[in-house]
mmCIF file of C-alpha atoms and ligand atoms in Angstrom:
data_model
loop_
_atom_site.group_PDB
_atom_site.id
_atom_site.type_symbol
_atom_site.label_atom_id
_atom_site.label_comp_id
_atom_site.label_asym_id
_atom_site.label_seq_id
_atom_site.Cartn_x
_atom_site.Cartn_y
_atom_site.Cartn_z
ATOM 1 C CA UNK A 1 0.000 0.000 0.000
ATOM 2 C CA UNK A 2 1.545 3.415 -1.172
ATOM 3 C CA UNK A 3 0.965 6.288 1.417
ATOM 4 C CA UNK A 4 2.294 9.742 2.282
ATOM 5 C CA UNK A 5 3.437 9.506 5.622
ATOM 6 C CA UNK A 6 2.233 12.144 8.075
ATOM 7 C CA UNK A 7 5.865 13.404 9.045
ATOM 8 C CA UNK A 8 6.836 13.482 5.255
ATOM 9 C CA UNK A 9 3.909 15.396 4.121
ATOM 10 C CA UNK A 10 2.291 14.519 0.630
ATOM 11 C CA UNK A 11 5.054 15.025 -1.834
ATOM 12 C CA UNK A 12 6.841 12.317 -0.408
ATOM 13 C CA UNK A 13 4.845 8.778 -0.352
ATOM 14 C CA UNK A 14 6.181 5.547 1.473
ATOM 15 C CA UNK A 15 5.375 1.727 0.614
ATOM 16 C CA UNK A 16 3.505 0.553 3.661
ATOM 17 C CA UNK A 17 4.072 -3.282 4.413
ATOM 18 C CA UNK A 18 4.044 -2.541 8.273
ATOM 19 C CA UNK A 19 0.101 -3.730 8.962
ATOM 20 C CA UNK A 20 -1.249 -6.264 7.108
ATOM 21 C CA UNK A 21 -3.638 -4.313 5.246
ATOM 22 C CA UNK A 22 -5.019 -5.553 2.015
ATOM 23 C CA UNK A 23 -2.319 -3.863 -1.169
ATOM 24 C CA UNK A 24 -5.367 -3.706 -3.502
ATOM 25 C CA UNK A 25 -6.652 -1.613 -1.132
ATOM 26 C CA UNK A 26 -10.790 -1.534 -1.059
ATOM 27 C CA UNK A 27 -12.727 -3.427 -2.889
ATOM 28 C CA UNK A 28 -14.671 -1.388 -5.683
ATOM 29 C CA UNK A 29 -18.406 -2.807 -4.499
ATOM 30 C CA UNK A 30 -17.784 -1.118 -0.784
ATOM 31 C CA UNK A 31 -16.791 1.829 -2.359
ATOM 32 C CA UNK A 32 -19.832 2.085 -4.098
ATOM 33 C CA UNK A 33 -21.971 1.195 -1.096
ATOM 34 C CA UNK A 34 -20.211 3.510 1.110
ATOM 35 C CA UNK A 35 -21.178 6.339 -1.769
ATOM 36 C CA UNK A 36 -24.466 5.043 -1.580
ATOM 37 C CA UNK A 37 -25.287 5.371 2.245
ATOM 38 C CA UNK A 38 -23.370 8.222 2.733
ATOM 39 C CA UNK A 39 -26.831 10.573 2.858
ATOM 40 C CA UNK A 40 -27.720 8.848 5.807
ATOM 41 C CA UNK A 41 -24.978 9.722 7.588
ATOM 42 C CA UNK A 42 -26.861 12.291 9.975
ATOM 43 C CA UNK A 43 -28.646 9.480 11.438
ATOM 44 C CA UNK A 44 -27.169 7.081 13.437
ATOM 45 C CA UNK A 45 -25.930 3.668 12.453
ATOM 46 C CA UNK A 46 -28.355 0.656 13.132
ATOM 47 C CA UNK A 47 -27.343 -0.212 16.279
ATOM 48 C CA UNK A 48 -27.895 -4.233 15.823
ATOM 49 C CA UNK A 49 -26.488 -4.056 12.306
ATOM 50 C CA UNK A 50 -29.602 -6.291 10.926
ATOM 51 C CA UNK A 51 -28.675 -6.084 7.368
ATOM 52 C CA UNK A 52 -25.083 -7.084 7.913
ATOM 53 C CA UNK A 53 -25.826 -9.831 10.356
ATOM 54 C CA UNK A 54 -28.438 -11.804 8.314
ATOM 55 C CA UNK A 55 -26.239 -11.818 5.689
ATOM 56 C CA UNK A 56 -23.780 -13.168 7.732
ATOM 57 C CA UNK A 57 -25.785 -15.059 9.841
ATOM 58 C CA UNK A 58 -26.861 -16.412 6.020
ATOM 59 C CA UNK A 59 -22.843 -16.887 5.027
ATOM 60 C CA UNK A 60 -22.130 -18.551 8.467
ATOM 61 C CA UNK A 61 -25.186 -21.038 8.503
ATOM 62 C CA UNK A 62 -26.188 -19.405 12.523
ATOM 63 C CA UNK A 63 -29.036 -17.289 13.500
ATOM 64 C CA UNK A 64 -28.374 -13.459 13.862
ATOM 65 C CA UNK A 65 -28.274 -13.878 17.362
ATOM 66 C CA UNK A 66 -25.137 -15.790 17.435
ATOM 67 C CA UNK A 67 -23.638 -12.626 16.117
ATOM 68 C CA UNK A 68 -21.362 -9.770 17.578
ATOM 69 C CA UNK A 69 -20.259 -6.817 15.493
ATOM 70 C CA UNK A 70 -17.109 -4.726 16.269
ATOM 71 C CA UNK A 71 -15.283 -1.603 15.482
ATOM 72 C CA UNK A 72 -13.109 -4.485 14.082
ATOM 73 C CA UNK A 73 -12.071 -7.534 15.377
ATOM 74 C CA UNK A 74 -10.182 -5.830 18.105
ATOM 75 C CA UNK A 75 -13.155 -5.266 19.714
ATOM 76 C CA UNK A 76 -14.413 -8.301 19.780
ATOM 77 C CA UNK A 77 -11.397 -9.296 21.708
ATOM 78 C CA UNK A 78 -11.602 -6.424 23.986
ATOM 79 C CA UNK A 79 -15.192 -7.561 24.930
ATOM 80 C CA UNK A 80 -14.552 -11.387 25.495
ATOM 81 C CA UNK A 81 -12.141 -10.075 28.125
ATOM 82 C CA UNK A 82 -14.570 -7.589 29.414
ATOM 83 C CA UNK A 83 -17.377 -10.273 29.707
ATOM 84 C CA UNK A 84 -15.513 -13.642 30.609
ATOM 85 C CA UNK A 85 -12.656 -12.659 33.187
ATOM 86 C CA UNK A 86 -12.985 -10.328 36.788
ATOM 87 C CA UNK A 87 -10.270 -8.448 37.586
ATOM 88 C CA UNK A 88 -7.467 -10.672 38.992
ATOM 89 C CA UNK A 89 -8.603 -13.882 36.875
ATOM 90 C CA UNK A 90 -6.622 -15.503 34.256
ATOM 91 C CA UNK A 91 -6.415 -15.203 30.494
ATOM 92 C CA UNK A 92 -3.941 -17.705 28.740
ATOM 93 C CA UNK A 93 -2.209 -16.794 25.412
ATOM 94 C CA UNK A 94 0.738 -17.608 23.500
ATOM 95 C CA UNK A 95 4.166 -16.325 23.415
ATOM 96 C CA UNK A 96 4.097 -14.314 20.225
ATOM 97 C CA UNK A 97 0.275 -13.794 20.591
ATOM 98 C CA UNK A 98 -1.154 -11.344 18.819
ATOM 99 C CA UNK A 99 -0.687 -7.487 20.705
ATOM 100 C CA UNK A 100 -3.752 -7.042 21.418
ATOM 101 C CA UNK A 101 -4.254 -9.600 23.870
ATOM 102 C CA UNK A 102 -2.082 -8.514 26.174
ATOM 103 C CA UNK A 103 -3.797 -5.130 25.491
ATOM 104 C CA UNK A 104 -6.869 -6.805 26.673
ATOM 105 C CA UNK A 105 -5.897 -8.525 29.599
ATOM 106 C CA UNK A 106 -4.566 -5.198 31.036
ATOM 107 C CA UNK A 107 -8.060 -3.384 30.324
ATOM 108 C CA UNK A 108 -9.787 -6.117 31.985
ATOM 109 C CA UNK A 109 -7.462 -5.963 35.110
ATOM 110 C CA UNK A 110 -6.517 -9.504 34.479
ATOM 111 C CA UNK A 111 -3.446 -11.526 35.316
ATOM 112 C CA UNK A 112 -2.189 -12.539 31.597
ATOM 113 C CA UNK A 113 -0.674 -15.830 31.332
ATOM 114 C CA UNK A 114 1.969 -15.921 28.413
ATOM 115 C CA UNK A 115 2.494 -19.642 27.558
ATOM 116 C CA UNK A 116 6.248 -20.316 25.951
ATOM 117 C CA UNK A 117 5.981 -20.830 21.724
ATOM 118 C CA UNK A 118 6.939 -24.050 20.506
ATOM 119 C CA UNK A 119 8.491 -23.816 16.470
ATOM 120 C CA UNK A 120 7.049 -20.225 17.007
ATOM 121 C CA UNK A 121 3.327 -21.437 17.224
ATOM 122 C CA UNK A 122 1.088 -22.182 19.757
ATOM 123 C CA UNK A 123 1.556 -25.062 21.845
ATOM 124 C CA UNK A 124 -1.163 -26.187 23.022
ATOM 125 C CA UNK A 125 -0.748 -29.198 25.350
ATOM 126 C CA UNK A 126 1.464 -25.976 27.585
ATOM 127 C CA UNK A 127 -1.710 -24.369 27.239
ATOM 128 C CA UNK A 128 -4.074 -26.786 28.330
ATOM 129 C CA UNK A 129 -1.311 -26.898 31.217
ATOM 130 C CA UNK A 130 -1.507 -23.665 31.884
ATOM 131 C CA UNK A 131 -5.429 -23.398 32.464
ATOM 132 C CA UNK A 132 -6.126 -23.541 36.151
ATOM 133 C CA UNK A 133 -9.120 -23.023 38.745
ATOM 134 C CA UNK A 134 -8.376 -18.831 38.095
ATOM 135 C CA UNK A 135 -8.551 -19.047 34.145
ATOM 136 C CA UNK A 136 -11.358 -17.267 32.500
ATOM 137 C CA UNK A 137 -10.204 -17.021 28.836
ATOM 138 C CA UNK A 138 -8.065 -18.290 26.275
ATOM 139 C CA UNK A 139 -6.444 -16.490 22.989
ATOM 140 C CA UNK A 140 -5.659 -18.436 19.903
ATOM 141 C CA UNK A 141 -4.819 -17.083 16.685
ATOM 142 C CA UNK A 142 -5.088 -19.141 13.516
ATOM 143 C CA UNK A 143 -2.986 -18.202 11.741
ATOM 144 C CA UNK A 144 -0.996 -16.156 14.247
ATOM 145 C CA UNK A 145 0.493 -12.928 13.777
ATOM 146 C CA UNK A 146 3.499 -12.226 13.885
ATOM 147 C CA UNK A 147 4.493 -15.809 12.929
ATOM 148 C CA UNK A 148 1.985 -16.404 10.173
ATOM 149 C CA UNK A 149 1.748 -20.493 11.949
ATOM 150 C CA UNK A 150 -1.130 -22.568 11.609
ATOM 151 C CA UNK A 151 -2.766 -25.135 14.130
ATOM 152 C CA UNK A 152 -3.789 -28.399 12.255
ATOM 153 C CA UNK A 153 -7.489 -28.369 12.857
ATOM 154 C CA UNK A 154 -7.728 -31.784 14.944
ATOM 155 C CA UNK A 155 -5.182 -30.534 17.378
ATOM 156 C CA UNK A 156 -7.255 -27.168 17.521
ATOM 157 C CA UNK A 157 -10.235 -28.870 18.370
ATOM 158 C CA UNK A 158 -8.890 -31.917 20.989
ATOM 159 C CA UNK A 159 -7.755 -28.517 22.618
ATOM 160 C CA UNK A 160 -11.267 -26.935 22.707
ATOM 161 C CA UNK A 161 -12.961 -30.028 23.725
ATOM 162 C CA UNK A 162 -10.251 -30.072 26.533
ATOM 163 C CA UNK A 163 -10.489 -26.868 28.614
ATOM 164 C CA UNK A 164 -12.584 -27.207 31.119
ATOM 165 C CA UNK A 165 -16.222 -25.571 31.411
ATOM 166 C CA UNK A 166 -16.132 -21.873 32.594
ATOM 167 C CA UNK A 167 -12.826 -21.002 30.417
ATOM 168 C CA UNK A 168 -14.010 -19.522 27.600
ATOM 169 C CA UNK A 169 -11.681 -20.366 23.995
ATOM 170 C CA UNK A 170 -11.494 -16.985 22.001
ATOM 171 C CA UNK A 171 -10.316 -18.570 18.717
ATOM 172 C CA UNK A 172 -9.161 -15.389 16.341
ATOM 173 C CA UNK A 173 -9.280 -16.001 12.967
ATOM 174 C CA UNK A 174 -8.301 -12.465 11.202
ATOM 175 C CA UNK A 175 -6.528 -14.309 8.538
ATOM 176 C CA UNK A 176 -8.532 -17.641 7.342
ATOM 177 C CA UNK A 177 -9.683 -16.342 4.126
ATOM 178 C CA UNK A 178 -5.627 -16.829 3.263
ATOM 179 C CA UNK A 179 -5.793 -20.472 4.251
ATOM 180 C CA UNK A 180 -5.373 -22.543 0.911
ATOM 181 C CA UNK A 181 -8.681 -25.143 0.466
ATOM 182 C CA UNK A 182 -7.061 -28.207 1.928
ATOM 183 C CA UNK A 183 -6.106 -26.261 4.742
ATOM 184 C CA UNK A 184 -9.913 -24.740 6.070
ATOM 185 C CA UNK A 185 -11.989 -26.109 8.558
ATOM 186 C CA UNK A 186 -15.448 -25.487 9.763
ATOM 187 C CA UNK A 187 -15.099 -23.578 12.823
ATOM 188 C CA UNK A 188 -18.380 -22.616 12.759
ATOM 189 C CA UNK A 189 -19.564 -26.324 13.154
ATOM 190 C CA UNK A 190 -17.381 -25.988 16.290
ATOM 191 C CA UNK A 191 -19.306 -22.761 17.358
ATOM 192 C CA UNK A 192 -22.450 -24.528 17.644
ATOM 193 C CA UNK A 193 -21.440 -27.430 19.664
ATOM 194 C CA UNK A 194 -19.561 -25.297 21.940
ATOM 195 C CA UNK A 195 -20.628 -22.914 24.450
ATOM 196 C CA UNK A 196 -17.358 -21.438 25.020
ATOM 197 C CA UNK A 197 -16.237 -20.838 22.221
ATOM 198 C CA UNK A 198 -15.812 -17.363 20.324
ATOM 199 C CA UNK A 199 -14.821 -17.219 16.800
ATOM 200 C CA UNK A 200 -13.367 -13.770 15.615
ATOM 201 C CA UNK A 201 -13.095 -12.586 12.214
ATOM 202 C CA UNK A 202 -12.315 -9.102 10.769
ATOM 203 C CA UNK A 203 -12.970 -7.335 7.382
ATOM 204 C CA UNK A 204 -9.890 -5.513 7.800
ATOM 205 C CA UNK A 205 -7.447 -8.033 5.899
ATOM 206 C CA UNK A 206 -8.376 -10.383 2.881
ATOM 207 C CA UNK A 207 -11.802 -8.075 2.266
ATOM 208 C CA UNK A 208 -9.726 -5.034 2.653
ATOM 209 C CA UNK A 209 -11.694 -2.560 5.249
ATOM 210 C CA UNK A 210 -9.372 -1.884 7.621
ATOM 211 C CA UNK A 211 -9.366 2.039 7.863
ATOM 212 C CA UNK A 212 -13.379 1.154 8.192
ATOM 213 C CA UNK A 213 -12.938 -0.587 11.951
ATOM 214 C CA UNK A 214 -15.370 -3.603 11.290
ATOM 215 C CA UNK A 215 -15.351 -7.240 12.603
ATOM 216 C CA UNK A 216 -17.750 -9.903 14.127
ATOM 217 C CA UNK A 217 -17.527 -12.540 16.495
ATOM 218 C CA UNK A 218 -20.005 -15.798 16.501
ATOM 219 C CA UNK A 219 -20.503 -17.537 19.748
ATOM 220 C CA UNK A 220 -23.768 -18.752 20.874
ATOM 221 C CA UNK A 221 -26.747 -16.880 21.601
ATOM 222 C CA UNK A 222 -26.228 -16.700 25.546
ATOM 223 C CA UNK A 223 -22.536 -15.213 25.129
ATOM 224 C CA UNK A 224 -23.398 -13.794 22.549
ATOM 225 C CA UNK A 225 -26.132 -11.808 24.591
ATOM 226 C CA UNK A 226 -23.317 -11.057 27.419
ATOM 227 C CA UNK A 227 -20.737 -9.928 24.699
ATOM 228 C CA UNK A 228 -23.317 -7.612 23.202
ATOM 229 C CA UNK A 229 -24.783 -6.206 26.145
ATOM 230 C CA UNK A 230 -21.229 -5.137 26.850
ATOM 231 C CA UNK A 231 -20.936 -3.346 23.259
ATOM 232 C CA UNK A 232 -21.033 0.057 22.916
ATOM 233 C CA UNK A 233 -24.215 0.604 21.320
ATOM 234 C CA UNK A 234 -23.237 2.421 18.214
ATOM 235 C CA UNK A 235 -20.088 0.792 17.515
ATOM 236 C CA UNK A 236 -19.982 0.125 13.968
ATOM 237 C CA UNK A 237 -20.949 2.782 11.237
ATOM 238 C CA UNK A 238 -23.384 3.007 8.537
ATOM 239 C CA UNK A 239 -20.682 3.584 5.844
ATOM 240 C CA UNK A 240 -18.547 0.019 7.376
ATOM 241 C CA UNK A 241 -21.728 -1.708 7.906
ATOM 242 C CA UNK A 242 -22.704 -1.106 4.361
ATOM 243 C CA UNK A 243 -18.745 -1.617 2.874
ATOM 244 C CA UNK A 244 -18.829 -4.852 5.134
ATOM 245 C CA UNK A 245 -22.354 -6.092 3.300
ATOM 246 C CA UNK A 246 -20.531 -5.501 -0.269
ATOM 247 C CA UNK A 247 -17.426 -6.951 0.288
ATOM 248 C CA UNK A 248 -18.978 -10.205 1.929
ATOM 249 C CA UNK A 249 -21.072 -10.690 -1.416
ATOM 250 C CA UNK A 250 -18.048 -9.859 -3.541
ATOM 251 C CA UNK A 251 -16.617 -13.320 -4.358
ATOM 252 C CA UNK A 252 -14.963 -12.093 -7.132
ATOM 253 C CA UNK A 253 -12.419 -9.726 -5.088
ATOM 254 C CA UNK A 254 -12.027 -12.223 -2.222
ATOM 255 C CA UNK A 255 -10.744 -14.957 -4.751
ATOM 256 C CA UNK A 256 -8.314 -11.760 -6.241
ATOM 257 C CA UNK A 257 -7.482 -11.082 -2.714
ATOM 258 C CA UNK A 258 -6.577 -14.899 -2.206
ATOM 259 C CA UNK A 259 -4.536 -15.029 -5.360
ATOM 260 C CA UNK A 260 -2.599 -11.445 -4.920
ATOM 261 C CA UNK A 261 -1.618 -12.535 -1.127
ATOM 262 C CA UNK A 262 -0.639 -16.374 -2.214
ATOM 263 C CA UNK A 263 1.835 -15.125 -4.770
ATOM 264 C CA UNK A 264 2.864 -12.373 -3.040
ATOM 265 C CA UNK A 265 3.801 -14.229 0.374
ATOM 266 C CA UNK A 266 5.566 -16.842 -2.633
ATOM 267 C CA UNK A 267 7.643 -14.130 -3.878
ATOM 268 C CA UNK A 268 8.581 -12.541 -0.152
ATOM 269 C CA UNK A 269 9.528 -16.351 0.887
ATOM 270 C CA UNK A 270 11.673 -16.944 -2.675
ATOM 271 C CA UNK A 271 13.354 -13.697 -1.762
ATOM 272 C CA UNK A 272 13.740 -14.073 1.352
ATOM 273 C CA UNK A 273 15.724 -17.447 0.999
ATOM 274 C CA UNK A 274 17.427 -15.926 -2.198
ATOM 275 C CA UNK A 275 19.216 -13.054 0.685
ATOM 276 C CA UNK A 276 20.283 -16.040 2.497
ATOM 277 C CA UNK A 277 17.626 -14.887 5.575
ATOM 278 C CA UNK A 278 15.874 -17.367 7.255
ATOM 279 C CA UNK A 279 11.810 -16.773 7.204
ATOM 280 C CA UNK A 280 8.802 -18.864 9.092
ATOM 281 C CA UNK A 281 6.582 -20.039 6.572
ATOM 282 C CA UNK A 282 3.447 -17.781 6.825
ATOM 283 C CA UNK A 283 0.079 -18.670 6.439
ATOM 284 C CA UNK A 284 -1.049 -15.142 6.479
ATOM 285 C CA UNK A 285 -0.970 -11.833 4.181
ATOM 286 C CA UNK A 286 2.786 -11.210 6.072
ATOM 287 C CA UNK A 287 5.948 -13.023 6.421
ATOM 288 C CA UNK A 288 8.604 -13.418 9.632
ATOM 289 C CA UNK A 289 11.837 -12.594 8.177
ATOM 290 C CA UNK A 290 15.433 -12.774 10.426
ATOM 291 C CA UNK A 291 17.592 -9.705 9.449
ATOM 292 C CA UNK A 292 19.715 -9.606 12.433
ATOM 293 C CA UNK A 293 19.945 -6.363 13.517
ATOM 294 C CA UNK A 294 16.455 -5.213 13.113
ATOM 295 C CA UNK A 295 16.270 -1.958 14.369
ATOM 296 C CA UNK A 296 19.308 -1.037 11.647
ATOM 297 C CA UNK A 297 17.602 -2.528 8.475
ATOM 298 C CA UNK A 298 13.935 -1.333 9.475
ATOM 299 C CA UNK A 299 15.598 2.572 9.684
ATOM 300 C CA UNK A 300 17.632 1.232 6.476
ATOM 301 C CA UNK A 301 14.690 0.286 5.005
ATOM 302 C CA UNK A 302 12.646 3.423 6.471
ATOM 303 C CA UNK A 303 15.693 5.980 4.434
ATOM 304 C CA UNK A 304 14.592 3.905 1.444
ATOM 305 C CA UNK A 305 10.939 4.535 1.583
ATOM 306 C CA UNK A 306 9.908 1.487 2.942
ATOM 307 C CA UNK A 307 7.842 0.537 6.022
ATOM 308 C CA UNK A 308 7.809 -2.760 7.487
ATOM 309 C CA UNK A 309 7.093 -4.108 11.084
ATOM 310 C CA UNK A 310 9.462 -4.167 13.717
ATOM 311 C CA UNK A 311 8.528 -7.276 16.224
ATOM 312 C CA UNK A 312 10.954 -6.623 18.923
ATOM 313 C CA UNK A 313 7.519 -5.830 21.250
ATOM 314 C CA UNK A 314 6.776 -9.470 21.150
ATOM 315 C CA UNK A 315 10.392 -10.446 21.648
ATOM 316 C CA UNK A 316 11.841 -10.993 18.051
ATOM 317 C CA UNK A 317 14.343 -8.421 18.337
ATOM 318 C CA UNK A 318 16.256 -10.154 15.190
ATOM 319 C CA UNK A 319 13.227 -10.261 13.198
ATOM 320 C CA UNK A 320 11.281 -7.878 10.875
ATOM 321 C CA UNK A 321 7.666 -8.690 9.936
ATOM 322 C CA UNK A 322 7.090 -7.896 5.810
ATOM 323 C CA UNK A 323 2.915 -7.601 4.497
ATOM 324 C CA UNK A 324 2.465 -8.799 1.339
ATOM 325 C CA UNK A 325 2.531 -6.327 -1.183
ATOM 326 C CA UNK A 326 1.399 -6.036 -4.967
ATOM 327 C CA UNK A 327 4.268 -7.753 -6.993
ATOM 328 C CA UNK A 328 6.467 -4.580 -7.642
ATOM 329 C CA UNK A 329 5.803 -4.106 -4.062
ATOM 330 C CA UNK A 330 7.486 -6.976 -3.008
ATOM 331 C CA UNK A 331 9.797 -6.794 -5.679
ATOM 332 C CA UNK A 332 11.048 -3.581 -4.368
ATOM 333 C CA UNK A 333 11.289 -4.523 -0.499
ATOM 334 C CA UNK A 334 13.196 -7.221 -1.721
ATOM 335 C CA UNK A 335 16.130 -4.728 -3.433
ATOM 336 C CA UNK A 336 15.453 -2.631 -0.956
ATOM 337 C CA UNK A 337 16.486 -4.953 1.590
ATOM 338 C CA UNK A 338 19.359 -6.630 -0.174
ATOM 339 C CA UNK A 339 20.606 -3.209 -0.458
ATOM 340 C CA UNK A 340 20.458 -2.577 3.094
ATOM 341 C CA UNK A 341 21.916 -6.080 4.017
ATOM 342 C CA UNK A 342 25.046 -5.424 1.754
ATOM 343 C CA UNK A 343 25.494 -1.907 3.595
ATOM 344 C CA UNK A 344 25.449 -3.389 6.862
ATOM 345 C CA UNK A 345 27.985 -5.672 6.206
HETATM 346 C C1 LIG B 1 -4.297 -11.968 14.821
HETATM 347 C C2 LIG B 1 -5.082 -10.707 14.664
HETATM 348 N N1 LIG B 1 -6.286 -10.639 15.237
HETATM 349 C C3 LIG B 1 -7.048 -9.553 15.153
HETATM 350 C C4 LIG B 1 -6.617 -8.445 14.456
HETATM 351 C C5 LIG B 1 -7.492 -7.245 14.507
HETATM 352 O O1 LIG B 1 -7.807 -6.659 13.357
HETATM 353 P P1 LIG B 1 -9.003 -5.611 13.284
HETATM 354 O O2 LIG B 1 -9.207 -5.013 14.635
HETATM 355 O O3 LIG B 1 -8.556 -4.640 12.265
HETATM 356 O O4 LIG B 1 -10.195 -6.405 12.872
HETATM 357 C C6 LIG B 1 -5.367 -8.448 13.834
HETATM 358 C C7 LIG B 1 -4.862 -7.265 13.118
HETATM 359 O O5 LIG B 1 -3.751 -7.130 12.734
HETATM 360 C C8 LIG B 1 -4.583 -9.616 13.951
HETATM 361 O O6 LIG B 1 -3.376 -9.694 13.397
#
């Protein structure tokens, strides 16, 4: 994604690979329906989102009352915590977890519980170890971010099936529409067996909303009633409600999105190796990439125009984290970073 940075003004414009965002950028359907509603924006937004939710609630194969919205998934995160765990209680997560959860745990006053990566994934019989009388609330990312791993869908569900009632599974799925066919699963057949269970998905990534702030989670209808009851009331706008109702009926983009990201995250991983740098293979729109000294190539990378993600927050000072761009995108991170490599020494 090409943007002029704030500091820079708008003669200068940088290549954004720092957040995951979608590099075709919007999908031309929202656009239109964001045009569209745009007259109604003096009134407020539909507080229970009824259009988007039966469509979803259509997509998903569960009633409209299994159904959360969000100002993005974030939210939905925010409000498990808020709903499952009292101040001083437990939430579980992974080493390398995605941000926000620790983000969460602190607004909820709880104690988090950061459970040691294994192969820079989840492991979950430490998990399952780690759940005790004071847990409230476990965070699993499939894929994860920063690592892009995946959790084979048996071992994901032994796990659910596992924790023991009360502890409430928050399984965060921001990046499944990347998953390749042999590798999806039916999570929301796991939805309606379980009653702890919270599936989160955003519109941010592969259906490219992100500067919109929309997401969903789909539990059933009793946490779902807690989780909404905790919303704030008017927390997702007319303009992403309507983008979000677009995009979900665009197949055509989400198949482009699919294709763009696969080759892409191809190309990073080729060029990657090609550098001699070691990379986790990524089942997300974003690849793990050891540089070394990460600080020095991200500003090396930075004087060349280029922003990418430095992990050293989640304990990967070595590492850089690289979204999938367009392919001149990655093309030119890739030169870009060879550059920078060969200048370091
Ligand atoms: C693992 C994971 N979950 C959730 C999110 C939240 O995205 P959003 O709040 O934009 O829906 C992200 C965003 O980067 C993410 O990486």
């Amino acid at each position: 994604m090409i943007s002029p940075p704030a500091s820079q003004g708008a003669a200068a414009s940088m290549l954004l690979l720092a957040s995951n965002e979608n590099p075709l950028g919007m999908p031309e359907s929202a656009r239109r329906a964001v045009a569209a509603c745009l007259g109604d924006a003096g009134c407020y937004p539909d507080a229970n989102g009824t259009a988007l939710k039966q469509a979803l609630a259509e997509r998903l194969g569960l009633g409209a009352d299994w159904l959360t919205l969000g100002s993005g998934s974030s939210e939905i995160l925010e409000l498990a915590a808020q709903v499952c765990v009292e101040p001083g209680q437990k939430i579980v997560y992974s080493e390398y977890g995605f941000i926000v959860y620790g983000q969460a745990a602190a607004h909820a006053r709880a104690q988090a519980v950061v459970v040691p990566a294994r192969d820079f994934g989840h492991d979950l019989g430490a998990m399952r170890a780690a759940i005790d009388g004071a847990t409230r609330l476990v965070f699993i990312a499939n894929p994860n971010n920063p690592t892009g791993t995946l959790l084979a869908p048996a071992d994901l569900l032994a796990f659910i099936e596992a924790v023991p009632a009360g502890v409430a599974v928050l399984l965060d799925e921001a990046y499944t529409e990347y998953l390749a066919p042999a590798q999806r699963y039916d999570s929301m057949a796991w939805v309606r067996r379980f009653p702890h269970l919270i599936v989160a998905r955003t519109f941010s990534k592969a259906y490219g909303l992100a500067g919109l702030r929309i997401g969903y989670g789909a539990a059933q209808p009793a946490l779902t009633a807690r989780l909404n009851a905790r919303r704030p009331r008017f927390n997702v706008s007319t303009p992403a409600q309507a983008a979000a109702r677009a995009a979900l009926a665009d197949a055509d983009w989400l198949a482009r999105s699919y294709d763009v990201n696969t080759a892409g995250r191809s190309q990073l991983e080729a060029g990657f190796r090609s550098l001699g740098l070691h990379c986790v293979p990524s089942h997300g729109n974003f690849v793990l990439v050891r540089v070394g000294d990460a600080p020095a190539v991200h500003a090396a990378l930075l004087a060349r125009g280029i922003e990418v993600s430095r992990v050293d927050p989640y304990g990967l000072p070595q590492w850089l984290r690289v979204s999938v761009g367009l392919p001149e995108h990655n093309s030119q991170l890739l030169d870009a970073l060879g550059q920078a490599l060969a200048a370091a020494g």
